[in-house]
Amino acid sequence: MTRRRIIIDTDPGQDDAVAILLALACPEAFDVLGLTCVAGNVPLDLTTRNARIICELAGRPDIRVFAGCDRPIDRDLVTAEHVHGHSGLDGPSLPEPEMPLQDQHAVDFIVETVRAQPPGRVTLVPIGPLTNIARAFNSAPDIIKKVKEIVLMGGARSALGNVTPVAEFNIHVDPRAAACVVSSGVPLTMLPLDVTHKALVTRARNAAFRAIATPVGCAVAELTGFLERYNPARYGGDGAPLHDPCTIAWLLRPDLFTGRDVNVAIEVESELTMGMTVVDWWRVTQRPLNAHFIHDVDAQGLFDLVTERLARL
Ligand code: BDR
Ligand code: CA
């Protein structure tokens, strides 16, 4: 397997935390160039804190963590403490981080890193609102053609919305940024709610995390157990979706997933449907195919993979 050079753009978030841990558990597959934080699930001061907590939990205080945008491009920030708790990382009891935050702004780091690498080397993995990525593309359009691919968690088609009736959180928080990214021309894979709502942390899967019996395994059981308390009554099903790790898992084992090449457009005008991902599933328009839209997963295969890899940390 080629070792991918990745930047994880993130707003931790319990499920972001598991995604970061999964990536750090696979050094043979990923060279994690940095974590770029954005405001999303909680404000930026907490997402930068949480990202560093997770690096230290993984025994990787050497990973560079950057603070990025503290609000969407042209909207007020919407956060999700009702899902993730006040800290964004409620559940386990983890120490405050000691590793430093980098001085450089996350957007500048993205621009500089993509420029410094040969074309087609850097994979961007956004698992929060897309503000940092869009700001980087807008301020340095020359990097767009150099990015190898974007693999993001966001959007919804048949699953519709989790923050409004038709909008998924990451897209809804910064629709203009999402529109910039989906129209950028960078090869794009989307892991929307359609697939993440099939990746449920059942009691058995949560028990498998705990049975790893390491600090990481126990923390992941607590993190995903906290999410489990959130929404079974609302969405049904046995457990909460493990959204963000689907991106890293797709990079590791695309054979576990099923997707389709489609056009995705983002609603940026209507307050009623703001942030809706309008997916041309049946190709009824002439719009270009701009996204590989994942809609199905071998869920047990996914959790077996995540559990096996996390046990390495
Ligand atoms: C997405 O929103 C956040 O709450 C999660 O971390 C995930 O990235 C799911 O809609
Ligand atoms: Ca997230």
Short mmCIF file of N, CA, C and O in Angstrom, two decimals, residues 1-6 21-32 60 248 251-253 305 308-310 312-313:
data_model
loop_
_atom_site.label_atom_id
_atom_site.label_comp_id
_atom_site.label_asym_id
_atom_site.label_seq_id
_atom_site.Cartn_x
_atom_site.Cartn_y
_atom_site.Cartn_z
N MET A 1 0.85 -1.20 0.00
CA MET A 1 0.00 0.00 0.00
C MET A 1 0.88 1.25 0.00
O MET A 1 1.84 1.33 0.76
N THR A 2 0.56 2.24 -0.88
CA THR A 2 1.32 3.50 -0.86
C THR A 2 0.95 4.25 0.41
O THR A 2 -0.20 4.27 0.81
N ARG A 3 1.96 4.86 1.01
CA ARG A 3 1.72 5.63 2.22
C ARG A 3 1.16 6.99 1.82
O ARG A 3 1.85 7.77 1.17
N ARG A 4 -0.08 7.24 2.19
CA ARG A 4 -0.71 8.50 1.80
C ARG A 4 -0.28 9.62 2.73
O ARG A 4 -0.27 9.44 3.95
N ARG A 5 0.00 10.78 2.16
CA ARG A 5 0.27 11.97 2.96
C ARG A 5 -1.05 12.69 3.18
O ARG A 5 -1.65 13.16 2.20
N ILE A 6 -1.49 12.73 4.42
CA ILE A 6 -2.83 13.29 4.67
C ILE A 6 -2.78 14.46 5.65
O ILE A 6 -1.93 14.52 6.54
N LEU A 21 -7.48 8.77 15.80
CA LEU A 21 -6.80 7.60 16.39
C LEU A 21 -6.60 6.51 15.34
O LEU A 21 -5.54 5.88 15.27
N LEU A 22 -7.62 6.30 14.52
CA LEU A 22 -7.51 5.26 13.48
C LEU A 22 -6.38 5.59 12.52
O LEU A 22 -5.59 4.71 12.14
N ALA A 23 -6.28 6.84 12.12
CA ALA A 23 -5.20 7.23 11.20
C ALA A 23 -3.84 7.05 11.85
O ALA A 23 -2.90 6.53 11.23
N LEU A 24 -3.75 7.45 13.12
CA LEU A 24 -2.45 7.35 13.81
C LEU A 24 -2.08 5.90 14.10
O LEU A 24 -0.91 5.58 14.30
N ALA A 25 -3.08 5.03 14.08
CA ALA A 25 -2.82 3.61 14.31
C ALA A 25 -2.28 2.92 13.06
O ALA A 25 -1.90 1.73 13.13
N CYS A 26 -2.24 3.61 11.96
CA CYS A 26 -1.86 2.99 10.68
C CYS A 26 -0.70 3.74 10.03
O CYS A 26 -0.85 4.28 8.91
N PRO A 27 0.47 3.77 10.66
CA PRO A 27 1.59 4.53 10.08
C PRO A 27 2.09 3.95 8.77
O PRO A 27 2.72 4.66 7.99
N GLU A 28 1.78 2.69 8.52
CA GLU A 28 2.19 2.10 7.24
C GLU A 28 1.33 2.64 6.09
O GLU A 28 1.73 2.60 4.93
N ALA A 29 0.14 3.14 6.43
CA ALA A 29 -0.78 3.64 5.40
C ALA A 29 -0.79 5.16 5.30
O ALA A 29 -1.04 5.70 4.23
N PHE A 30 -0.52 5.83 6.44
CA PHE A 30 -0.69 7.29 6.47
C PHE A 30 0.53 7.99 7.06
O PHE A 30 1.02 7.61 8.13
N ASP A 31 0.95 9.03 6.37
CA ASP A 31 1.86 10.01 6.93
C ASP A 31 0.98 11.21 7.28
O ASP A 31 0.54 11.94 6.38
N VAL A 32 0.67 11.36 8.56
CA VAL A 32 -0.23 12.45 8.97
C VAL A 32 0.60 13.73 9.06
O VAL A 32 1.36 13.95 10.00
N ARG A 60 1.33 10.36 20.45
CA ARG A 60 1.92 11.07 19.32
C ARG A 60 1.93 12.59 19.53
O ARG A 60 1.33 13.34 18.75
N ILE A 248 -11.37 7.61 7.04
CA ILE A 248 -10.08 6.92 7.16
C ILE A 248 -10.24 5.45 6.77
O ILE A 248 -9.39 4.87 6.09
N LEU A 251 -10.25 5.05 3.07
CA LEU A 251 -8.89 5.10 2.52
C LEU A 251 -8.15 3.78 2.75
O LEU A 251 -7.35 3.36 1.91
N LEU A 252 -8.42 3.14 3.87
CA LEU A 252 -7.74 1.87 4.18
C LEU A 252 -8.32 0.70 3.41
O LEU A 252 -7.59 -0.15 2.90
N ARG A 253 -9.66 0.65 3.37
CA ARG A 253 -10.34 -0.52 2.80
C ARG A 253 -11.55 -0.09 1.97
O ARG A 253 -12.69 -0.30 2.37
N LEU A 305 -12.30 -3.81 11.39
CA LEU A 305 -11.09 -3.08 10.98
C LEU A 305 -10.70 -2.04 12.02
O LEU A 305 -9.54 -1.97 12.46
N GLU A 308 -9.46 -3.68 15.28
CA GLU A 308 -8.14 -4.32 15.12
C GLU A 308 -7.03 -3.27 15.05
O GLU A 308 -5.98 -3.40 15.68
N ARG A 309 -7.28 -2.18 14.33
CA ARG A 309 -6.24 -1.15 14.19
C ARG A 309 -6.05 -0.36 15.50
O ARG A 309 -4.92 -0.06 15.88
N LEU A 310 -7.17 -0.04 16.17
CA LEU A 310 -7.02 0.73 17.42
C LEU A 310 -6.25 -0.06 18.46
O LEU A 310 -5.57 0.52 19.33
N ARG A 312 -3.65 -1.49 18.12
CA ARG A 312 -2.20 -1.32 17.95
C ARG A 312 -1.64 -0.18 18.80
O ARG A 312 -0.44 -0.09 19.00
N LEU A 313 -2.53 0.75 19.19
CA LEU A 313 -2.03 1.96 19.88
C LEU A 313 -1.78 1.70 21.35
O LEU A 313 -2.47 0.90 21.98
#
